PDB file of C-alpha atoms in Angstrom:
ATOM      1  CA  SER A   1      -0.026   0.025   0.027  1.00 72.00           C
ATOM      2  CA  GLN A   2       0.918   3.645  -0.544  1.00 76.00           C
ATOM      3  CA  THR A   3       2.827   5.504   2.251  1.00 87.00           C
ATOM      4  CA  ILE A   4       3.801   9.074   2.258  1.00 92.00           C
ATOM      5  CA  HIS A   5       6.696  10.344   4.499  1.00 93.00           C
ATOM      6  CA  GLN A   6       6.830  14.049   5.188  1.00 94.00           C
ATOM      7  CA  TRP A   7       9.257  15.956   7.349  1.00 92.00           C
ATOM      8  CA  PRO A   8       9.888  17.751   9.478  1.00 93.00           C
ATOM      9  CA  ALA A   9       6.831  17.524  11.641  1.00 92.00           C
ATOM     10  CA  THR A  10       7.307  20.956  13.215  1.00 94.00           C
ATOM     11  CA  LEU A  11       9.507  23.897  12.246  1.00 96.00           C
ATOM     12  CA  VAL A  12      10.125  27.369  13.688  1.00 97.00           C
ATOM     13  CA  GLN A  13      11.938  29.629  11.296  1.00 97.00           C
ATOM     14  CA  PRO A  14      12.783  33.394  11.325  1.00 97.00           C
ATOM     15  CA  VAL A  15      11.510  35.736   8.730  1.00 97.00           C
ATOM     16  CA  GLY A  16      13.822  35.804   5.726  1.00 97.00           C
ATOM     17  CA  SER A  17      15.265  32.349   6.239  1.00 97.00           C
ATOM     18  CA  PRO A  18      15.003  29.608   3.621  1.00 97.00           C
ATOM     19  CA  LEU A  19      12.635  26.601   3.738  1.00 96.00           C
ATOM     20  CA  SER A  20      12.765  23.120   2.502  1.00 96.00           C
ATOM     21  CA  LEU A  21      10.065  20.546   3.190  1.00 96.00           C
ATOM     22  CA  GLU A  22      10.408  17.159   1.798  1.00 95.00           C
ATOM     23  CA  CYS A  23       7.847  14.452   0.846  1.00 95.00           C
ATOM     24  CA  THR A  24       8.633  11.013  -0.369  1.00 95.00           C
ATOM     25  CA  VAL A  25       6.285   8.293  -1.517  1.00 93.00           C
ATOM     26  CA  GLU A  26       6.423   4.488  -1.254  1.00 90.00           C
ATOM     27  CA  GLY A  27       4.304   1.809  -2.805  1.00 86.00           C
ATOM     28  CA  THR A  28       3.472   3.408  -6.118  1.00 81.00           C
ATOM     29  CA  SER A  29       5.306   4.722  -9.194  1.00 80.00           C
ATOM     30  CA  ASN A  30       4.764   7.926 -11.067  1.00 81.00           C
ATOM     31  CA  PRO A  31       2.361   9.323  -8.503  1.00 87.00           C
ATOM     32  CA  ASN A  32       0.466  12.591  -8.807  1.00 89.00           C
ATOM     33  CA  LEU A  33       1.709  14.670  -5.835  1.00 92.00           C
ATOM     34  CA  TYR A  34       0.292  17.748  -4.197  1.00 92.00           C
ATOM     35  CA  TRP A  35       1.269  20.330  -1.648  1.00 94.00           C
ATOM     36  CA  TYR A  36      -1.569  21.914   0.383  1.00 92.00           C
ATOM     37  CA  ARG A  37      -1.493  24.564   3.109  1.00 92.00           C
ATOM     38  CA  GLN A  38      -3.905  25.352   5.865  1.00 87.00           C
ATOM     39  CA  ALA A  39      -3.486  28.899   7.100  1.00 75.00           C
ATOM     40  CA  ALA A  40      -5.036  29.802  10.467  1.00 70.00           C
ATOM     41  CA  GLY A  41      -8.812  29.428  10.466  1.00 69.00           C
ATOM     42  CA  ARG A  42      -8.964  28.346   6.838  1.00 72.00           C
ATOM     43  CA  GLY A  43      -9.315  25.145   4.801  1.00 78.00           C
ATOM     44  CA  LEU A  44      -6.795  23.357   2.710  1.00 85.00           C
ATOM     45  CA  GLN A  45      -5.420  25.509  -0.115  1.00 87.00           C
ATOM     46  CA  LEU A  46      -3.806  23.796  -3.107  1.00 88.00           C
ATOM     47  CA  LEU A  47      -0.309  25.219  -3.646  1.00 92.00           C
ATOM     48  CA  PHE A  48       1.364  22.950  -6.191  1.00 92.00           C
ATOM     49  CA  TYR A  49       0.873  19.694  -7.954  1.00 89.00           C
ATOM     50  CA  SER A  50       3.184  17.456 -10.013  1.00 91.00           C
ATOM     51  CA  VAL A  51       2.402  14.649 -12.424  1.00 88.00           C
ATOM     52  CA  GLY A  52       5.961  13.654 -12.964  1.00 91.00           C
ATOM     53  CA  ILE A  53       9.678  14.403 -12.628  1.00 94.00           C
ATOM     54  CA  GLY A  54      10.429  18.089 -13.327  1.00 93.00           C
ATOM     55  CA  GLN A  55       6.739  18.844 -13.888  1.00 92.00           C
ATOM     56  CA  ILE A  56       5.317  21.413 -11.513  1.00 92.00           C
ATOM     57  CA  SER A  57       2.114  23.355 -11.688  1.00 88.00           C
ATOM     58  CA  SER A  58       1.593  26.337  -9.389  1.00 85.00           C
ATOM     59  CA  GLU A  59      -1.947  27.129  -8.330  1.00 79.00           C
ATOM     60  CA  VAL A  60      -1.429  30.527  -6.740  1.00 76.00           C
ATOM     61  CA  PRO A  61       1.406  33.068  -6.985  1.00 66.00           C
ATOM     62  CA  GLN A  62       3.305  33.133  -3.734  1.00 79.00           C
ATOM     63  CA  ASN A  63       6.579  33.089  -1.934  1.00 88.00           C
ATOM     64  CA  LEU A  64       6.993  29.373  -2.347  1.00 94.00           C
ATOM     65  CA  SER A  65       8.262  27.022  -5.078  1.00 95.00           C
ATOM     66  CA  ALA A  66       8.142  23.285  -5.604  1.00 96.00           C
ATOM     67  CA  SER A  67      10.398  20.740  -7.267  1.00 96.00           C
ATOM     68  CA  ARG A  68      10.158  17.092  -8.333  1.00 96.00           C
ATOM     69  CA  PRO A  69      13.744  15.863  -8.564  1.00 96.00           C
ATOM     70  CA  GLN A  70      12.857  12.190  -8.479  1.00 94.00           C
ATOM     71  CA  ASP A  71       9.661  10.170  -9.277  1.00 93.00           C
ATOM     72  CA  ARG A  72       8.765   9.666  -5.595  1.00 93.00           C
ATOM     73  CA  GLN A  73      10.053  12.921  -4.181  1.00 95.00           C
ATOM     74  CA  PHE A  74       8.392  16.294  -3.981  1.00 96.00           C
ATOM     75  CA  ILE A  75      10.043  19.334  -2.290  1.00 97.00           C
ATOM     76  CA  LEU A  76       8.480  22.581  -1.150  1.00 96.00           C
ATOM     77  CA  SER A  77      10.942  25.489  -0.850  1.00 96.00           C
ATOM     78  CA  SER A  78      11.233  29.096  -0.196  1.00 96.00           C
ATOM     79  CA  LYS A  79      14.194  31.433  -0.461  1.00 95.00           C
ATOM     80  CA  LYS A  80      12.955  33.934   2.092  1.00 96.00           C
ATOM     81  CA  LEU A  81      10.116  33.127   4.458  1.00 96.00           C
ATOM     82  CA  LEU A  82       7.394  35.638   5.324  1.00 95.00           C
ATOM     83  CA  LEU A  83       5.250  35.694   8.364  1.00 94.00           C
ATOM     84  CA  SER A  84       2.217  34.852   6.163  1.00 91.00           C
ATOM     85  CA  ASP A  85       3.875  31.541   5.182  1.00 93.00           C
ATOM     86  CA  SER A  86       3.122  30.201   8.647  1.00 92.00           C
ATOM     87  CA  GLY A  87       0.618  27.320   8.621  1.00 91.00           C
ATOM     88  CA  PHE A  88       0.243  23.628   8.337  1.00 92.00           C
ATOM     89  CA  TYR A  89       1.535  22.007   5.195  1.00 94.00           C
ATOM     90  CA  LEU A  90       0.368  18.621   3.815  1.00 94.00           C
ATOM     91  CA  CYS A  91       1.796  16.541   1.036  1.00 95.00           C
ATOM     92  CA  ALA A  92      -0.781  14.304  -0.685  1.00 93.00           C
ATOM     93  CA  TRP A  93      -1.056  11.628  -3.396  1.00 90.00           C
ATOM     94  CA  PHE A  94      -4.238  11.287  -5.414  1.00 82.00           C
ATOM     95  CA  SER A  95      -4.893   8.696  -8.168  1.00 77.00           C
ATOM     96  CA  LEU A  96      -5.643  10.244 -11.579  1.00 70.00           C
ATOM     97  CA  GLY A  97      -9.365  11.150 -11.665  1.00 69.00           C
ATOM     98  CA  GLY A  98      -9.680  10.940  -7.872  1.00 73.00           C
ATOM     99  CA  TRP A  99     -11.427   7.572  -8.013  1.00 77.00           C
ATOM    100  CA  THR A 100      -9.577   6.213  -4.965  1.00 79.00           C
ATOM    101  CA  GLU A 101      -8.939   7.867  -1.603  1.00 84.00           C
ATOM    102  CA  ALA A 102      -5.916  10.118  -1.194  1.00 86.00           C
ATOM    103  CA  PHE A 103      -2.931   9.473   0.992  1.00 89.00           C
ATOM    104  CA  PHE A 104      -1.399  12.155   3.065  1.00 91.00           C
ATOM    105  CA  GLY A 105       1.819  12.850   4.868  1.00 93.00           C
ATOM    106  CA  GLN A 106       1.777  13.553   8.498  1.00 91.00           C
ATOM    107  CA  GLY A 107       2.047  17.303   7.832  1.00 93.00           C
ATOM    108  CA  THR A 108       4.377  20.006   8.891  1.00 94.00           C
ATOM    109  CA  ARG A 109       3.535  22.792  11.287  1.00 93.00           C
ATOM    110  CA  LEU A 110       5.510  25.874  10.148  1.00 95.00           C
ATOM    111  CA  THR A 111       5.769  28.907  12.313  1.00 95.00           C
ATOM    112  CA  VAL A 112       7.577  31.850  11.031  1.00 96.00           C
ATOM    113  CA  VAL A 113       8.650  34.275  13.658  1.00 97.00           C
TER     114      VAL A 113
ATOM    115  CA  ILE B   1      -9.822  26.984  -9.610  1.00 64.00           C
ATOM    116  CA  LEU B   2     -12.746  24.806  -8.623  1.00 68.00           C
ATOM    117  CA  ASN B   3     -15.089  26.456  -6.061  1.00 81.00           C
ATOM    118  CA  VAL B   4     -15.963  23.921  -3.460  1.00 88.00           C
ATOM    119  CA  GLU B   5     -18.013  25.182  -0.553  1.00 91.00           C
ATOM    120  CA  GLN B   6     -18.995  23.650   2.740  1.00 93.00           C
ATOM    121  CA  SER B   7     -21.617  24.734   5.265  1.00 94.00           C
ATOM    122  CA  PRO B   8     -21.948  25.352   8.027  1.00 95.00           C
ATOM    123  CA  GLN B   9     -18.420  26.519   8.868  1.00 92.00           C
ATOM    124  CA  SER B  10     -18.761  25.177  12.422  1.00 94.00           C
ATOM    125  CA  LEU B  11     -21.350  23.217  14.363  1.00 95.00           C
ATOM    126  CA  HIS B  12     -21.802  22.425  18.088  1.00 97.00           C
ATOM    127  CA  VAL B  13     -24.087  19.519  18.951  1.00 97.00           C
ATOM    128  CA  GLN B  14     -24.960  17.532  22.091  1.00 97.00           C
ATOM    129  CA  GLU B  15     -23.813  13.977  22.432  1.00 97.00           C
ATOM    130  CA  GLY B  16     -26.478  11.704  20.905  1.00 97.00           C
ATOM    131  CA  ASP B  17     -27.792  14.267  18.441  1.00 97.00           C
ATOM    132  CA  SER B  18     -27.778  13.527  14.776  1.00 97.00           C
ATOM    133  CA  THR B  19     -26.348  16.117  12.394  1.00 96.00           C
ATOM    134  CA  ASN B  20     -25.508  16.798   8.780  1.00 96.00           C
ATOM    135  CA  PHE B  21     -23.588  19.187   6.692  1.00 94.00           C
ATOM    136  CA  THR B  22     -23.329  20.085   2.994  1.00 97.00           C
ATOM    137  CA  CYS B  23     -20.647  20.258   0.332  1.00 96.00           C
ATOM    138  CA  SER B  24     -21.384  22.159  -2.846  1.00 94.00           C
ATOM    139  CA  PHE B  25     -19.308  21.804  -5.964  1.00 90.00           C
ATOM    140  CA  PRO B  26     -19.614  22.643  -9.682  1.00 85.00           C
ATOM    141  CA  SER B  27     -21.737  20.003 -11.388  1.00 81.00           C
ATOM    142  CA  SER B  28     -20.172  20.247 -14.822  1.00 79.00           C
ATOM    143  CA  ASN B  29     -17.673  17.565 -15.840  1.00 77.00           C
ATOM    144  CA  PHE B  30     -17.754  16.035 -12.389  1.00 81.00           C
ATOM    145  CA  TYR B  31     -15.412  13.146 -11.658  1.00 83.00           C
ATOM    146  CA  ALA B  32     -15.285  12.333  -8.012  1.00 88.00           C
ATOM    147  CA  LEU B  33     -16.099  13.696  -4.574  1.00 92.00           C
ATOM    148  CA  HIS B  34     -14.220  12.773  -1.402  1.00 94.00           C
ATOM    149  CA  TRP B  35     -15.083  13.159   2.233  1.00 96.00           C
ATOM    150  CA  TYR B  36     -12.336  13.263   4.900  1.00 95.00           C
ATOM    151  CA  ARG B  37     -12.355  13.547   8.650  1.00 95.00           C
ATOM    152  CA  TRP B  38      -9.457  15.810   9.855  1.00 92.00           C
ATOM    153  CA  GLU B  39      -8.071  16.431  13.313  1.00 88.00           C
ATOM    154  CA  THR B  40      -5.748  19.397  13.784  1.00 78.00           C
ATOM    155  CA  ALA B  41      -2.163  18.671  12.885  1.00 75.00           C
ATOM    156  CA  LYS B  42      -2.864  15.138  11.710  1.00 83.00           C
ATOM    157  CA  SER B  43      -3.322  13.565   8.309  1.00 87.00           C
ATOM    158  CA  PRO B  44      -6.917  13.606   6.986  1.00 90.00           C
ATOM    159  CA  GLU B  45      -8.673  10.277   7.277  1.00 92.00           C
ATOM    160  CA  ALA B  46     -10.663   9.063   4.206  1.00 93.00           C
ATOM    161  CA  LEU B  47     -14.374   8.513   4.777  1.00 96.00           C
ATOM    162  CA  PHE B  48     -15.824   8.178   1.380  1.00 95.00           C
ATOM    163  CA  VAL B  49     -15.072   8.406  -2.293  1.00 93.00           C
ATOM    164  CA  MET B  50     -18.110   9.015  -4.442  1.00 93.00           C
ATOM    165  CA  THR B  51     -18.357   9.045  -8.187  1.00 90.00           C
ATOM    166  CA  LEU B  52     -21.927   8.266  -9.345  1.00 92.00           C
ATOM    167  CA  ASN B  53     -25.016  10.440  -9.027  1.00 93.00           C
ATOM    168  CA  GLY B  54     -27.318   9.050  -6.404  1.00 94.00           C
ATOM    169  CA  ASP B  55     -24.463   7.289  -4.533  1.00 94.00           C
ATOM    170  CA  GLU B  56     -25.103   6.613  -0.939  1.00 97.00           C
ATOM    171  CA  LYS B  57     -22.370   5.275   1.278  1.00 96.00           C
ATOM    172  CA  LYS B  58     -22.304   4.325   4.902  1.00 97.00           C
ATOM    173  CA  LYS B  59     -19.510   3.659   7.442  1.00 94.00           C
ATOM    174  CA  GLY B  60     -20.758   3.035  10.893  1.00 95.00           C
ATOM    175  CA  ARG B  61     -22.761   5.992  12.165  1.00 97.00           C
ATOM    176  CA  ILE B  62     -21.586   8.140   9.235  1.00 97.00           C
ATOM    177  CA  SER B  63     -23.243   8.223   5.808  1.00 98.00           C
ATOM    178  CA  ALA B  64     -23.079  10.390   2.706  1.00 98.00           C
ATOM    179  CA  THR B  65     -25.170  11.061  -0.330  1.00 97.00           C
ATOM    180  CA  LEU B  66     -24.173  12.559  -3.736  1.00 96.00           C
ATOM    181  CA  ASN B  67     -26.198  14.565  -6.251  1.00 96.00           C
ATOM    182  CA  THR B  68     -23.940  15.312  -9.225  1.00 92.00           C
ATOM    183  CA  LYS B  69     -26.649  17.023 -11.312  1.00 92.00           C
ATOM    184  CA  GLU B  70     -27.193  19.772  -8.763  1.00 93.00           C
ATOM    185  CA  GLY B  71     -23.720  19.642  -7.383  1.00 92.00           C
ATOM    186  CA  TYR B  72     -23.979  18.768  -3.677  1.00 95.00           C
ATOM    187  CA  SER B  73     -23.228  16.034  -1.121  1.00 97.00           C
ATOM    188  CA  TYR B  74     -24.519  15.609   2.328  1.00 97.00           C
ATOM    189  CA  LEU B  75     -22.574  14.102   5.184  1.00 98.00           C
ATOM    190  CA  TYR B  76     -24.746  12.594   8.032  1.00 98.00           C
ATOM    191  CA  ILE B  77     -23.670  11.592  11.551  1.00 98.00           C
ATOM    192  CA  LYS B  78     -26.206   9.643  13.585  1.00 97.00           C
ATOM    193  CA  GLY B  79     -26.048   9.764  17.342  1.00 97.00           C
ATOM    194  CA  SER B  80     -22.942  12.035  17.562  1.00 97.00           C
ATOM    195  CA  GLN B  81     -20.293  11.037  20.065  1.00 97.00           C
ATOM    196  CA  PRO B  82     -17.439  13.308  21.480  1.00 96.00           C
ATOM    197  CA  GLU B  83     -14.954  11.320  19.417  1.00 95.00           C
ATOM    198  CA  ASP B  84     -16.617  12.530  16.278  1.00 96.00           C
ATOM    199  CA  SER B  85     -15.382  16.071  17.015  1.00 96.00           C
ATOM    200  CA  ALA B  86     -13.174  16.998  14.124  1.00 96.00           C
ATOM    201  CA  THR B  87     -13.155  19.083  10.914  1.00 94.00           C
ATOM    202  CA  TYR B  88     -14.891  17.377   7.976  1.00 96.00           C
ATOM    203  CA  LEU B  89     -13.567  18.112   4.563  1.00 94.00           C
ATOM    204  CA  CYS B  90     -14.880  17.449   1.192  1.00 94.00           C
ATOM    205  CA  ALA B  91     -12.819  17.578  -2.005  1.00 91.00           C
ATOM    206  CA  SER B  92     -13.879  17.589  -5.616  1.00 88.00           C
ATOM    207  CA  TRP B  93     -12.272  16.612  -8.924  1.00 81.00           C
ATOM    208  CA  ALA B  94     -13.625  17.864 -12.235  1.00 70.00           C
ATOM    209  CA  LEU B  95     -12.493  17.263 -15.736  1.00 66.00           C
ATOM    210  CA  GLU B  96     -11.886  20.950 -16.503  1.00 62.00           C
ATOM    211  CA  THR B  97      -9.399  21.301 -13.681  1.00 63.00           C
ATOM    212  CA  GLY B  98      -7.047  18.663 -15.034  1.00 65.00           C
ATOM    213  CA  ASN B  99      -5.114  17.187 -12.215  1.00 66.00           C
ATOM    214  CA  GLN B 100      -6.094  19.558  -9.530  1.00 74.00           C
ATOM    215  CA  PHE B 101      -8.060  18.353  -6.569  1.00 79.00           C
ATOM    216  CA  TYR B 102      -9.787  21.083  -4.536  1.00 85.00           C
ATOM    217  CA  PHE B 103     -10.894  21.002  -0.911  1.00 88.00           C
ATOM    218  CA  GLY B 104     -13.746  22.926   0.665  1.00 90.00           C
ATOM    219  CA  THR B 105     -12.995  25.000   3.725  1.00 87.00           C
ATOM    220  CA  GLY B 106     -14.375  22.350   6.007  1.00 92.00           C
ATOM    221  CA  THR B 107     -17.069  22.048   8.761  1.00 95.00           C
ATOM    222  CA  SER B 108     -15.788  21.975  12.257  1.00 94.00           C
ATOM    223  CA  LEU B 109     -17.908  19.709  14.439  1.00 96.00           C
ATOM    224  CA  THR B 110     -17.785  19.818  18.245  1.00 97.00           C
ATOM    225  CA  VAL B 111     -19.823  17.223  20.133  1.00 97.00           C
ATOM    226  CA  ILE B 112     -20.544  18.231  23.738  1.00 97.00           C
ATOM    227  CA  PRO B 113     -20.645  15.445  26.215  1.00 95.00           C
TER     228      PRO B 113
END
């Protein structure tokens, strides 16, 4: 079965510092991978998705970027964090068409201070 | 972007009460609708994946219905228990959005003992 590993679980970073969150998938090949964020008091906002190595689609303009260096690896990055980047970040795998349930990482709680 | 809406935003019920909430989504080119139970700082837990108009699914005291023609789904909880307290998310996939999978803002349920 599919498993998603996401780390770190919690992170406190100063404003202006860089960010790197990593997500790796086991149990499937060529997965569709997604990064979501929950800001305080809001739902899950789609940030990026990737259908394959080097293929990244950005949903909203922001201070973040994503990369897919390997088939089962999806990385969320920032060169300089803003206070507004604080939130809970989730990596997810969905099957194409969404006909089966999604699998999620454990999430990362990011606090920018 | 696919506009997925949930109502109410939050709900407080007494233990033993039955409750329901709504997920609205664009009905055109519908592919799938998912329901998840989500506790803060944890991975969402899959409840249902629904694809056909008129689908009705049940898992213990929780059930869901789907109307793809009018673009809504209901989630029902019978005899609410304190352990049902969580945020309930729906997510929709439509053909015109390609590979994007959009979540609603969630309904936060609190069951009072």
